[in-house]
Every structure is written in structure tokens, then in C-alpha cells.
Amino acid sequence: MINLASRLKYGWQLGVSVRNMLWSTSAIAKYSIDSSRRLAYAEPWPTKNMPQLATLRNGEKARGTFSEVEMDRRISKLRKEMENKNINGVLFTSHHNINYYSDFMYCEVGRPYGLVVTHDKIVSISANVDGGYPWRRTVNGDNLVYTDWQRDNFFTGVNHELGELKGKIGCEFDHISLDSYNKLHNALPESKLVDIAESTMYLRMIKSDEEIAHITEGARIAEIGGGAVIEALAEGVSEHEIALHSTQAMVREIAKSRPDIALQDTWTWFQSGINSDGAHNPVTSRKVQKGDICILNCFPMMAGYFAGLERTLFLDHASDEALRIWEANCEVHEAGIKLVKPGIKCKEIAQKLNMIYEKHDLLQYRTFGYGHSFGVLCHYYGREAALELREDIETVLQPNMVLSMEPMVMLPDGQPGAGGYREHDILVVTKDGAKTLTHFPYGPEHMIIKK
């Protein structure tokens, strides 16, 4: 019998053999190793088989979610912003900006990712664990791979792509940690780091026609998820089974509608009873009972773009007080949709809707802002904070902004009508008002589900 020490030794030797095979065999993948630029703090291993940086152009470029014209429009606006602020290069690190400017959505798992944009190149920086996928999905640029073989090779890659530039380098101060900020300083000693996060947020807030069409399709698919929730909802069925049925329906429709994009991150939250008190409460195994208040939350994700549908439901029946609260929330929802138009400030919408809640003695039960931006966002990342319908937001609505109207109140357990009430539509600001992308029914007339 082989003892533990022997097994560990054998496993280590096997690992070294496999590693050397992968890095030396051109039949596996064509790697181009670049070791000409190294940082002092990233001491290299004394072997060519363990490089710091590489390129892996494996396969063909993926078909982009958006047209070349659309991607060029985004980069051109960014470069104009760089020119106006005398910024020589940008390093994006957030999911939303990397996706927006390259069509690549990374999976972090403890490793940093980046997108370098200068006045003459676009390069994503990705971990070797992802193989050639980042290169294929960076539809408008190149890709640089960093390995795990030395500490902080990501910053070696940053130095490789931006180290020769002097002057201002833009990065996202709202995304990088203090530790990363210090490492960027070490990687780019000739440069001054400046914030690019806020200005790019405003660039993303005005959607193109292609983006609006993409979000519109997402809204349609969200309604398929909503229908699947109602189909699965019945006494004794658990939240997770209802959510799974909805998510599967949406994923299958995305695969049919958008066969060229990655099928990742689509999800459903279905909350019942006490679990309805928070908008982002996770799914549990709680079984639904007659008379329960429920919230369906369906979120199809297509190439990093978020769409959502949220509705209040009751299984079989609702109490008189629940009906009163629910109808009041629907009144706020409908009034909010009418208020969305160009020229109005976000805070003015919130203030006007507060008055309706106050009339019904429900303002103290309101839980969050009345709506938020749409586009590249998810429950893991993103969102344009300057486009939220809250009392502290001064942003003036403009045509082609996309936002939600989603009023919510929550009455604590033990009170008549206890639970969370929320309706959620997606709106596109037009030249003279707003277009509603959500057509799913709502309110007591439609959403008391009898089985």
C-alpha cells in the first residue's frame, strides 16, 4: 500500500509533468510568451515553462452581442472623454465597464480582470484559467493572459499594456480596493491615476437603439418567467421548485432567441410569506400555503444585460387589509409611470410618490427608492447610481434613459396585511413621455392565483 507521503510525492511529480506538457506542446494551444517587461516585485521563476504573461488566441472571435457600429460608437465616445480630460489610457476593472466596452463578461473567482483602452488599442487582461474564452469574447480588441505562476501577475500585465504611457491613466475609484490602488501605483510609476468611473457612468446612462432593443427582448423573456411562476405556484410547493421552473423557462427562451450569447446568471427569486419582506431575499425551501403573500422576481440575463419583472401575488385569497395595501401600492406604481418623462428630476418623482403613500398612511413602510437604471447590471455588479428615483438624486431624465418603476412597502410580521408588496415595470424615456416595456398583469384583479 502506498503511504500518504508517497501519494503526495507522486501527485506532485504528475502535476509537474502535466504542467510542462501543457506549456510546451503546440498541439494543445498556441501560446506566445512575452517576458520582455517585468516588474521588480514580480520575481520570475527560472524556467521558460512558467511565464508571467502570454497570449492565447484560441479559436475564432465570437459573434458580438451588438454590431461593430455600436461597439465603435461606445469606444469613440470614451476616447472623446479621454481627450477632453487629457487621459492617455484607461484601465477598467468592473464587470459593467469591461462588458460594456468589449462584450466580455468575466468570472472573477478571486482573480482581477481588466480592459485597457488607449487612443490606439483595446486589450482585455484575463487569468489563464479562462483559456481562450476572453480573447474570443473581447470582440473588438486583443487579449493578454496572466498566469498564476508568480504573485500579482495581473499588475505585470497592466504594466505591459500601459507602462510606456506617461501622464494620466483613468481607473475606477469606486471599484478598486486600496490594496489594488497601491499596486497600480507600483505598476505605473510614471503615471497619475485619475477617476473615470463617474464619467463613464453618465456615458452608459443614455442607451442606443440597439441596447433598447436588447433590453426589450429581455423584458419579453422575463414575462415568460413570470408565467412559469404562476404555472408552478400551488399549495405545498416550495419556493425553490417554483423558482427553478421559472429560470429554466427563461434560459431556454434565451437560447432560442439569442443563440450566440453565453447562458449565464439568469435567475428567479420567489419569496413567500415572511420571506417577502426583502426585495433581494434568497430562495428557500419554504412551502407556499393558501393566503400567502408572494413576490415573483424574474431576471433574464443576456450578455450582462439585466431585465426584470416583479409582481405581488396571493395564493387563493387575500385579506381585506392586504387588499387595501396592495391597491395603494398599485396606485403609486401607476402614478409613477405617468410621471416618468424628459425634464423631470429623479428626486421630484420620489417626492410626488411619497405624497400618495402618505395619504394611505404607508410612507413609513416604504423600503427603497422607486426605481433604478437598466443596462449592464446584475445582483453581482453594476448599476448607474445617478439614475435612481430617490430624494437625493438630482439627475434630469432624458430620452433613451431606461429605468424601472418599482414601488415597495413592507409591513412587519404580526400586523394586518403583513408582508412585502412590489410591482416592477421597465420604462424607456421618450421625447414626450415614457414607453413601458412590461405588459404582465398586476394587482388584485389578476394576481390572486386560485388553483
Tab-separated table of C-alpha atoms in Angstrom:
chain	number	residue	atom	x	y	z
A	1	MET	CA	0.000	0.000	0.000
A	2	ILE	CA	1.337	3.444	-0.946
A	3	ASN	CA	1.561	5.733	2.080
A	4	LEU	CA	0.398	9.347	2.165
A	5	ALA	CA	3.871	10.806	1.641
A	6	SER	CA	4.359	8.663	-1.449
A	7	ARG	CA	0.968	9.673	-2.829
A	8	LEU	CA	1.767	13.364	-2.327
A	9	LYS	CA	5.157	12.952	-3.988
A	10	TYR	CA	3.648	11.054	-6.902
A	11	GLY	CA	0.858	13.610	-7.288
A	12	TRP	CA	3.385	16.465	-7.321
A	13	GLN	CA	5.510	14.781	-9.957
A	14	LEU	CA	2.464	14.081	-12.116
A	15	GLY	CA	1.374	17.702	-11.798
A	16	VAL	CA	4.787	18.968	-12.911
A	17	SER	CA	4.755	16.621	-15.906
A	18	VAL	CA	1.272	17.736	-16.984
A	19	ARG	CA	2.215	21.382	-16.493
A	20	ASN	CA	5.310	21.086	-18.639
A	21	MET	CA	3.358	19.253	-21.320
A	22	LEU	CA	0.689	21.959	-21.474
A	23	TRP	CA	3.162	24.809	-21.733
A	24	SER	CA	5.448	23.175	-24.275
A	25	THR	CA	3.078	21.380	-26.665
A	26	SER	CA	1.818	23.480	-29.555
A	27	ALA	CA	-0.889	20.899	-30.272
A	28	ILE	CA	-2.746	21.997	-27.130
A	29	ALA	CA	-2.878	25.726	-27.863
A	30	LYS	CA	-0.649	28.342	-29.456
A	31	TYR	CA	0.833	30.437	-26.665
A	32	SER	CA	3.019	33.440	-27.347
A	33	ILE	CA	5.089	34.228	-24.249
A	34	ASP	CA	6.125	37.797	-23.580
A	35	SER	CA	8.720	38.184	-20.836
A	36	SER	CA	10.408	41.372	-22.032
A	37	ARG	CA	8.759	43.589	-19.418
A	38	ARG	CA	8.870	42.512	-15.773
A	39	LEU	CA	8.178	44.403	-12.574
A	40	ALA	CA	10.689	44.303	-9.752
A	41	TYR	CA	8.160	42.958	-7.257
A	42	ALA	CA	7.123	40.069	-9.519
A	43	GLU	CA	10.254	37.927	-9.470
A	44	PRO	CA	10.071	35.338	-12.256
A	45	TRP	CA	10.576	31.620	-11.847
A	46	PRO	CA	13.813	30.420	-13.501
A	47	THR	CA	12.042	28.472	-16.249
A	48	LYS	CA	10.505	29.400	-19.586
A	49	ASN	CA	7.649	26.988	-18.863
A	50	MET	CA	6.237	29.252	-16.141
A	51	PRO	CA	5.854	32.691	-17.809
A	52	GLN	CA	4.170	35.715	-16.300
A	53	LEU	CA	2.266	36.720	-19.422
A	54	ALA	CA	1.048	35.000	-22.558
A	55	THR	CA	-1.374	35.329	-25.451
A	56	LEU	CA	-3.864	32.596	-26.285
A	57	ARG	CA	-5.826	33.337	-29.446
A	58	ASN	CA	-7.630	30.008	-29.366
A	59	GLY	CA	-10.415	29.564	-31.914
A	60	GLU	CA	-12.296	32.277	-33.766
A	61	LYS	CA	-13.729	35.535	-32.444
A	62	ALA	CA	-17.273	35.194	-31.126
A	63	ARG	CA	-20.188	36.902	-32.795
A	64	GLY	CA	-20.776	40.107	-30.848
A	65	THR	CA	-23.967	40.846	-28.953
A	66	PHE	CA	-24.061	44.228	-30.690
A	67	SER	CA	-22.957	45.437	-34.106
A	68	GLU	CA	-19.477	46.743	-34.878
A	69	VAL	CA	-21.044	50.171	-35.396
A	70	GLU	CA	-22.482	50.092	-31.871
A	71	MET	CA	-19.206	48.990	-30.262
A	72	ASP	CA	-17.298	51.647	-32.241
A	73	ARG	CA	-19.797	54.255	-31.011
A	74	ARG	CA	-19.075	53.368	-27.391
A	75	ILE	CA	-15.302	53.424	-27.820
A	76	SER	CA	-15.432	56.688	-29.786
A	77	LYS	CA	-17.391	58.419	-27.028
A	78	LEU	CA	-14.971	57.072	-24.432
A	79	ARG	CA	-11.944	58.277	-26.377
A	80	LYS	CA	-13.542	61.691	-26.779
A	81	GLU	CA	-13.952	61.807	-22.990
A	82	MET	CA	-10.304	60.766	-22.600
A	83	GLU	CA	-9.238	63.509	-24.996
A	84	ASN	CA	-11.250	66.138	-23.139
A	85	LYS	CA	-9.613	65.139	-19.831
A	86	ASN	CA	-6.097	64.564	-21.220
A	87	ILE	CA	-6.209	60.874	-20.259
A	88	ASN	CA	-3.742	58.729	-22.190
A	89	GLY	CA	-5.129	55.331	-21.246
A	90	VAL	CA	-7.859	53.672	-19.204
A	91	LEU	CA	-7.857	50.519	-17.114
A	92	PHE	CA	-11.371	49.249	-16.437
A	93	THR	CA	-11.743	46.590	-13.740
A	94	SER	CA	-15.533	46.397	-13.160
A	95	HIS	CA	-17.863	43.858	-14.734
A	96	HIS	CA	-20.113	46.567	-16.148
A	97	ASN	CA	-17.479	48.662	-17.928
A	98	ILE	CA	-15.444	45.713	-19.214
A	99	ASN	CA	-18.614	44.195	-20.629
A	100	TYR	CA	-19.936	47.483	-21.999
A	101	TYR	CA	-16.753	48.339	-23.869
A	102	SER	CA	-15.647	44.868	-25.039
A	103	ASP	CA	-18.625	42.427	-24.814
A	104	PHE	CA	-16.577	40.233	-22.428
A	105	MET	CA	-18.148	39.282	-19.084
A	106	TYR	CA	-15.561	37.859	-16.727
A	107	CYS	CA	-15.894	35.358	-13.877
A	108	GLU	CA	-13.690	36.638	-11.053
A	109	VAL	CA	-13.259	33.782	-8.532
A	110	GLY	CA	-10.562	35.668	-6.653
A	111	ARG	CA	-8.623	36.941	-9.688
A	112	PRO	CA	-8.686	40.511	-11.058
A	113	TYR	CA	-9.601	41.296	-14.654
A	114	GLY	CA	-9.081	44.397	-16.727
A	115	LEU	CA	-9.742	46.148	-20.000
A	116	VAL	CA	-7.161	48.582	-21.323
A	117	VAL	CA	-8.339	51.269	-23.726
A	118	THR	CA	-5.875	53.759	-25.196
A	119	HIS	CA	-6.214	56.012	-28.211
A	120	ASP	CA	-5.000	53.205	-30.469
A	121	LYS	CA	-5.747	49.830	-28.830
A	122	ILE	CA	-8.242	47.779	-26.827
A	123	VAL	CA	-6.904	44.839	-24.786
A	124	SER	CA	-8.573	42.716	-22.132
A	125	ILE	CA	-6.385	41.256	-19.365
A	126	SER	CA	-7.566	37.883	-18.117
A	127	ALA	CA	-6.496	34.974	-15.953
A	128	ASN	CA	-5.007	31.907	-17.627
A	129	VAL	CA	-7.680	29.739	-16.002
A	130	ASP	CA	-10.158	31.015	-18.634
A	131	GLY	CA	-8.170	29.794	-21.623
A	132	GLY	CA	-9.038	31.479	-24.915
A	133	TYR	CA	-12.582	32.472	-23.980
A	134	PRO	CA	-11.683	36.097	-23.020
A	135	TRP	CA	-9.944	36.561	-26.376
A	136	ARG	CA	-12.941	35.176	-28.261
A	137	ARG	CA	-15.385	37.360	-26.312
A	138	THR	CA	-13.339	40.583	-26.492
A	139	VAL	CA	-14.991	41.175	-29.836
A	140	ASN	CA	-13.338	44.498	-30.666
A	141	GLY	CA	-9.808	44.006	-29.343
A	142	ASP	CA	-6.948	41.775	-28.279
A	143	ASN	CA	-6.369	39.854	-25.066
A	144	LEU	CA	-3.418	39.403	-22.719
A	145	VAL	CA	-3.287	36.392	-20.374
A	146	TYR	CA	-1.599	36.440	-16.985
A	147	THR	CA	-0.664	33.267	-15.130
A	148	ASP	CA	-0.765	32.142	-11.514
A	149	TRP	CA	2.924	31.250	-11.505
A	150	GLN	CA	4.077	34.487	-9.830
A	151	ARG	CA	2.333	36.814	-7.404
A	152	ASP	CA	0.444	39.798	-8.859
A	153	ASN	CA	0.988	38.914	-12.488
A	154	PHE	CA	-2.184	40.877	-13.296
A	155	PHE	CA	-0.305	44.073	-12.469
A	156	THR	CA	2.609	42.872	-14.598
A	157	GLY	CA	0.065	42.729	-17.416
A	158	VAL	CA	-1.122	46.254	-16.624
A	159	ASN	CA	2.465	47.446	-16.784
A	160	HIS	CA	2.933	45.631	-20.086
A	161	GLU	CA	-0.025	47.430	-21.687
A	162	LEU	CA	0.174	50.864	-20.034
A	163	GLY	CA	3.682	51.161	-18.607
A	164	GLU	CA	5.121	53.131	-21.528
A	165	LEU	CA	2.455	55.834	-21.217
A	166	LYS	CA	3.099	58.891	-19.114
A	167	GLY	CA	0.566	61.311	-17.714
A	168	LYS	CA	-2.992	60.431	-16.687
A	169	ILE	CA	-4.331	56.887	-16.547
A	170	GLY	CA	-8.053	56.515	-15.832
A	171	CYS	CA	-9.331	53.819	-13.483
A	172	GLU	CA	-12.490	53.171	-11.479
A	173	PHE	CA	-12.079	54.549	-7.959
A	174	ASP	CA	-15.456	53.125	-6.949
A	175	HIS	CA	-14.329	49.594	-7.820
A	176	ILE	CA	-10.672	49.097	-6.934
A	177	SER	CA	-9.602	48.441	-3.353
A	178	LEU	CA	-6.899	50.408	-1.546
A	179	ASP	CA	-4.572	47.437	-1.968
A	180	SER	CA	-5.182	47.362	-5.739
A	181	TYR	CA	-4.753	51.121	-5.947
A	182	ASN	CA	-1.312	50.858	-4.336
A	183	LYS	CA	-0.305	48.038	-6.674
A	184	LEU	CA	-1.424	50.095	-9.664
A	185	HIS	CA	0.833	52.898	-8.461
A	186	ASN	CA	3.736	50.446	-8.349
A	187	ALA	CA	2.858	49.073	-11.784
A	188	LEU	CA	2.549	52.533	-13.381
A	189	PRO	CA	5.123	54.701	-11.595
A	190	GLU	CA	5.326	57.206	-14.472
A	191	SER	CA	1.581	57.873	-14.463
A	192	LYS	CA	-1.038	59.684	-12.418
A	193	LEU	CA	-4.168	57.667	-11.600
A	194	VAL	CA	-7.428	59.590	-12.089
A	195	ASP	CA	-11.052	58.537	-11.707
A	196	ILE	CA	-13.004	57.548	-14.819
A	197	ALA	CA	-15.903	55.752	-13.102
A	198	GLU	CA	-18.355	58.629	-12.793
A	199	SER	CA	-17.913	59.993	-16.303
A	200	THR	CA	-18.328	56.548	-17.875
A	201	MET	CA	-21.459	56.005	-15.770
A	202	TYR	CA	-23.044	59.022	-17.470
A	203	LEU	CA	-21.957	57.724	-20.881
A	204	ARG	CA	-23.726	54.407	-20.198
A	205	MET	CA	-26.934	56.035	-18.962
A	206	ILE	CA	-28.127	57.073	-22.435
A	207	LYS	CA	-28.973	53.859	-24.291
A	208	SER	CA	-28.616	53.304	-28.018
A	209	ASP	CA	-31.398	51.873	-30.148
A	210	GLU	CA	-29.589	48.512	-30.161
A	211	GLU	CA	-29.396	48.480	-26.376
A	212	ILE	CA	-33.079	49.344	-26.047
A	213	ALA	CA	-33.986	46.532	-28.449
A	214	HIS	CA	-31.850	44.139	-26.391
A	215	ILE	CA	-33.488	45.199	-23.113
A	216	THR	CA	-36.925	44.982	-24.742
A	217	GLU	CA	-36.258	41.351	-25.621
A	218	GLY	CA	-35.140	40.761	-22.050
A	219	ALA	CA	-38.409	42.213	-20.785
A	220	ARG	CA	-40.329	39.810	-23.030
A	221	ILE	CA	-38.386	36.837	-21.710
A	222	ALA	CA	-38.914	37.973	-18.109
A	223	GLU	CA	-42.650	37.668	-18.708
A	224	ILE	CA	-42.161	34.066	-19.797
A	225	GLY	CA	-40.510	33.521	-16.429
A	226	GLY	CA	-43.452	35.193	-14.705
A	227	GLY	CA	-45.884	32.910	-16.477
A	228	ALA	CA	-43.834	29.898	-15.387
A	229	VAL	CA	-44.025	31.070	-11.745
A	230	ILE	CA	-47.817	31.189	-11.898
A	231	GLU	CA	-47.882	27.827	-13.640
A	232	ALA	CA	-45.856	26.206	-10.836
A	233	LEU	CA	-47.451	28.041	-7.897
A	234	ALA	CA	-49.677	25.799	-5.776
A	235	GLU	CA	-50.264	24.918	-2.157
A	236	GLY	CA	-47.428	22.830	-0.725
A	237	VAL	CA	-44.929	23.635	-3.497
A	238	SER	CA	-41.615	25.011	-2.243
A	239	GLU	CA	-40.137	28.344	-3.260
A	240	HIS	CA	-37.080	26.740	-4.847
A	241	GLU	CA	-39.129	24.457	-7.091
A	242	ILE	CA	-41.187	27.409	-8.339
A	243	ALA	CA	-38.018	29.434	-8.963
A	244	LEU	CA	-36.310	26.574	-10.809
A	245	HIS	CA	-39.289	26.158	-13.134
A	246	SER	CA	-39.197	29.880	-13.970
A	247	THR	CA	-35.438	30.059	-14.501
A	248	GLN	CA	-35.421	27.039	-16.795
A	249	ALA	CA	-38.175	28.561	-18.920
A	250	MET	CA	-36.203	31.803	-19.317
A	251	VAL	CA	-32.868	30.120	-20.085
A	252	ARG	CA	-34.471	28.000	-22.778
A	253	GLU	CA	-36.081	31.056	-24.353
A	254	ILE	CA	-32.796	32.996	-24.277
A	255	ALA	CA	-31.055	30.073	-26.007
A	256	LYS	CA	-33.757	30.150	-28.685
A	257	SER	CA	-33.839	33.934	-29.048
A	258	ARG	CA	-30.125	34.722	-28.699
A	259	PRO	CA	-28.209	31.549	-29.644
A	260	ASP	CA	-24.824	33.297	-29.909
A	261	ILE	CA	-24.553	34.618	-26.345
A	262	ALA	CA	-23.413	32.950	-23.147
A	263	LEU	CA	-26.164	31.479	-20.976
A	264	GLN	CA	-25.093	32.726	-17.564
A	265	ASP	CA	-26.583	34.348	-14.460
A	266	THR	CA	-30.311	34.210	-15.290
A	267	TRP	CA	-32.180	33.720	-12.035
A	268	THR	CA	-35.538	33.857	-10.232
A	269	TRP	CA	-36.286	34.896	-6.685
A	270	PHE	CA	-39.639	33.646	-5.489
A	271	GLN	CA	-40.463	34.858	-1.977
A	272	SER	CA	-43.465	33.850	0.109
A	273	GLY	CA	-44.875	34.760	3.500
A	274	ILE	CA	-42.260	36.228	5.841
A	275	ASN	CA	-39.633	35.917	3.084
A	276	SER	CA	-41.419	38.615	1.053
A	277	ASP	CA	-40.156	41.335	3.404
A	278	GLY	CA	-36.923	41.976	1.457
A	279	ALA	CA	-36.561	42.648	-2.235
A	280	HIS	CA	-33.355	40.609	-2.524
A	281	ASN	CA	-34.134	37.755	-0.155
A	282	PRO	CA	-32.841	34.422	-1.490
A	283	VAL	CA	-34.994	31.483	-2.411
A	284	THR	CA	-35.683	28.978	0.381
A	285	SER	CA	-37.370	25.590	0.651
A	286	ARG	CA	-40.417	27.115	2.382
A	287	LYS	CA	-43.678	25.629	1.078
A	288	VAL	CA	-46.401	28.015	-0.033
A	289	GLN	CA	-49.761	27.941	1.764
A	290	LYS	CA	-53.155	29.354	0.818
A	291	GLY	CA	-53.484	33.007	1.761
A	292	ASP	CA	-49.709	33.606	1.473
A	293	ILE	CA	-48.405	36.836	0.028
A	294	CYS	CA	-45.776	36.065	-2.626
A	295	ILE	CA	-43.407	38.052	-4.815
A	296	LEU	CA	-42.183	36.811	-8.187
A	297	ASN	CA	-38.854	38.229	-9.351
A	298	CYS	CA	-37.728	37.064	-12.801
A	299	PHE	CA	-34.368	38.211	-14.161
A	300	PRO	CA	-33.174	37.009	-17.564
A	301	MET	CA	-29.537	37.932	-18.161
A	302	MET	CA	-28.365	38.308	-21.748
A	303	ALA	CA	-24.697	39.187	-22.288
A	304	GLY	CA	-24.526	41.015	-18.973
A	305	TYR	CA	-27.722	42.995	-19.611
A	306	PHE	CA	-30.371	42.884	-16.922
A	307	ALA	CA	-34.116	42.739	-17.391
A	308	GLY	CA	-36.643	42.212	-14.626
A	309	LEU	CA	-40.252	41.503	-13.794
A	310	GLU	CA	-41.590	41.711	-10.245
A	311	ARG	CA	-45.178	41.224	-9.125
A	312	THR	CA	-47.155	40.759	-5.920
A	313	LEU	CA	-49.232	37.570	-5.792
A	314	PHE	CA	-51.557	35.921	-3.318
A	315	LEU	CA	-52.346	32.240	-3.392
A	316	ASP	CA	-56.114	31.615	-3.270
A	317	HIS	CA	-57.193	34.687	-1.281
A	318	ALA	CA	-56.081	37.947	0.359
A	319	SER	CA	-57.360	39.661	3.498
A	320	ASP	CA	-59.189	42.985	3.356
A	321	GLU	CA	-56.199	44.851	4.803
A	322	ALA	CA	-53.854	43.148	2.366
A	323	LEU	CA	-56.080	44.264	-0.495
A	324	ARG	CA	-56.058	47.852	0.800
A	325	ILE	CA	-52.248	47.959	0.974
A	326	TRP	CA	-51.834	46.215	-2.361
A	327	GLU	CA	-54.229	48.570	-4.164
A	328	ALA	CA	-52.453	51.585	-2.662
A	329	ASN	CA	-49.112	50.274	-3.928
A	330	CYS	CA	-50.605	49.777	-7.387
A	331	GLU	CA	-51.841	53.374	-7.278
A	332	VAL	CA	-48.296	54.555	-6.579
A	333	HIS	CA	-46.981	52.328	-9.365
A	334	GLU	CA	-49.395	53.741	-11.951
A	335	ALA	CA	-48.778	57.328	-10.865
A	336	GLY	CA	-45.037	56.767	-11.097
A	337	ILE	CA	-45.259	55.527	-14.685
A	338	LYS	CA	-47.157	58.691	-15.653
A	339	LEU	CA	-44.508	60.898	-14.006
A	340	VAL	CA	-41.584	59.473	-15.990
A	341	LYS	CA	-40.808	61.916	-18.805
A	342	PRO	CA	-37.929	64.069	-20.047
A	343	GLY	CA	-37.113	67.129	-17.986
A	344	ILE	CA	-38.228	65.851	-14.575
A	345	LYS	CA	-35.662	65.239	-11.847
A	346	CYS	CA	-35.394	61.832	-10.191
A	347	LYS	CA	-35.955	63.399	-6.773
A	348	GLU	CA	-39.156	65.118	-7.938
A	349	ILE	CA	-40.690	61.753	-8.862
A	350	ALA	CA	-39.832	60.374	-5.431
A	351	GLN	CA	-41.286	63.381	-3.642
A	352	LYS	CA	-44.572	63.212	-5.551
A	353	LEU	CA	-44.987	59.482	-4.932
A	354	ASN	CA	-44.260	59.932	-1.237
A	355	MET	CA	-47.424	62.030	-1.015
A	356	ILE	CA	-49.562	59.124	-2.248
A	357	TYR	CA	-48.087	56.742	0.304
A	358	GLU	CA	-48.613	59.368	2.999
A	359	LYS	CA	-52.278	59.669	2.005
A	360	HIS	CA	-52.693	55.942	2.681
A	361	ASP	CA	-50.623	56.067	5.906
A	362	LEU	CA	-47.991	53.811	4.320
A	363	LEU	CA	-44.982	56.083	3.805
A	364	GLN	CA	-43.286	54.770	6.937
A	365	TYR	CA	-43.332	51.279	5.400
A	366	ARG	CA	-41.544	52.225	2.175
A	367	THR	CA	-38.312	50.211	1.791
A	368	PHE	CA	-36.173	51.722	-1.027
A	369	GLY	CA	-36.089	54.124	-3.982
A	370	TYR	CA	-38.848	53.995	-6.573
A	371	GLY	CA	-36.704	52.762	-9.450
A	372	HIS	CA	-33.232	52.426	-10.937
A	373	SER	CA	-31.317	52.313	-14.201
A	374	PHE	CA	-31.164	49.380	-16.598
A	375	GLY	CA	-28.397	48.089	-18.840
A	376	VAL	CA	-25.217	46.261	-17.826
A	377	LEU	CA	-26.027	45.241	-14.263
A	378	CYS	CA	-26.803	42.226	-12.142
A	379	HIS	CA	-27.197	41.295	-8.473
A	380	TYR	CA	-23.401	40.880	-8.517
A	381	TYR	CA	-22.335	44.077	-10.237
A	382	GLY	CA	-23.162	47.346	-11.939
A	383	ARG	CA	-25.876	49.998	-11.934
A	384	GLU	CA	-25.743	53.710	-12.659
A	385	ALA	CA	-26.216	55.243	-9.225
A	386	ALA	CA	-27.087	58.644	-10.717
A	387	LEU	CA	-30.271	57.216	-12.242
A	388	GLU	CA	-32.172	56.114	-9.147
A	389	LEU	CA	-35.573	57.527	-8.210
A	390	ARG	CA	-34.665	58.804	-4.757
A	391	GLU	CA	-34.958	62.072	-2.915
A	392	ASP	CA	-31.202	62.740	-3.088
A	393	ILE	CA	-30.755	62.273	-6.862
A	394	GLU	CA	-30.692	65.445	-8.969
A	395	THR	CA	-30.428	63.742	-12.393
A	396	VAL	CA	-32.812	65.115	-15.020
A	397	LEU	CA	-34.438	62.407	-17.145
A	398	GLN	CA	-33.534	62.415	-20.845
A	399	PRO	CA	-34.766	60.440	-23.854
A	400	ASN	CA	-33.277	56.930	-24.178
A	401	MET	CA	-32.685	56.515	-20.474
A	402	VAL	CA	-34.066	53.159	-19.294
A	403	LEU	CA	-35.259	52.726	-15.735
A	404	SER	CA	-37.708	50.829	-13.578
A	405	MET	CA	-40.795	51.895	-11.685
A	406	GLU	CA	-40.965	49.596	-8.659
A	407	PRO	CA	-42.593	50.977	-5.510
A	408	MET	CA	-42.493	48.712	-2.456
A	409	VAL	CA	-43.846	48.790	1.066
A	410	MET	CA	-43.280	46.191	3.779
A	411	LEU	CA	-45.463	45.695	6.823
A	412	PRO	CA	-43.824	43.741	9.664
A	413	ASP	CA	-44.917	40.299	10.753
A	414	GLY	CA	-47.884	40.330	13.130
A	415	GLN	CA	-49.580	43.383	11.593
A	416	PRO	CA	-52.697	43.052	9.429
A	417	GLY	CA	-51.629	42.596	5.812
A	418	ALA	CA	-48.037	41.785	6.817
A	419	GLY	CA	-45.528	41.227	4.032
A	420	GLY	CA	-43.831	42.974	1.131
A	421	TYR	CA	-45.768	44.478	-1.800
A	422	ARG	CA	-43.938	45.352	-5.019
A	423	GLU	CA	-44.751	45.937	-8.692
A	424	HIS	CA	-41.981	46.455	-11.249
A	425	ASP	CA	-42.081	47.692	-14.864
A	426	ILE	CA	-39.272	48.701	-17.237
A	427	LEU	CA	-39.638	52.121	-18.879
A	428	VAL	CA	-37.811	53.849	-21.737
A	429	VAL	CA	-37.848	57.641	-21.580
A	430	THR	CA	-39.072	59.026	-24.919
A	431	LYS	CA	-39.199	62.544	-26.350
A	432	ASP	CA	-42.512	63.326	-24.692
A	433	GLY	CA	-43.065	60.671	-22.017
A	434	ALA	CA	-42.176	57.044	-21.414
A	435	LYS	CA	-42.726	53.725	-23.161
A	436	THR	CA	-43.493	50.747	-20.930
A	437	LEU	CA	-41.689	47.560	-21.933
A	438	THR	CA	-43.521	45.413	-19.354
A	439	HIS	CA	-47.004	44.126	-20.158
A	440	PHE	CA	-47.523	41.495	-17.474
A	441	PRO	CA	-50.764	41.957	-15.492
A	442	TYR	CA	-50.662	43.152	-11.901
A	443	GLY	CA	-52.945	43.909	-8.969
A	444	PRO	CA	-55.746	42.068	-7.127
A	445	GLU	CA	-57.869	41.657	-10.241
A	446	HIS	CA	-55.251	39.457	-11.913
A	447	MET	CA	-52.767	38.194	-9.338
A	448	ILE	CA	-54.857	36.326	-6.768
A	449	ILE	CA	-53.972	32.860	-8.033
A	450	LYS	CA	-56.530	30.154	-7.443
A	451	LYS	CA	-55.518	26.544	-8.058
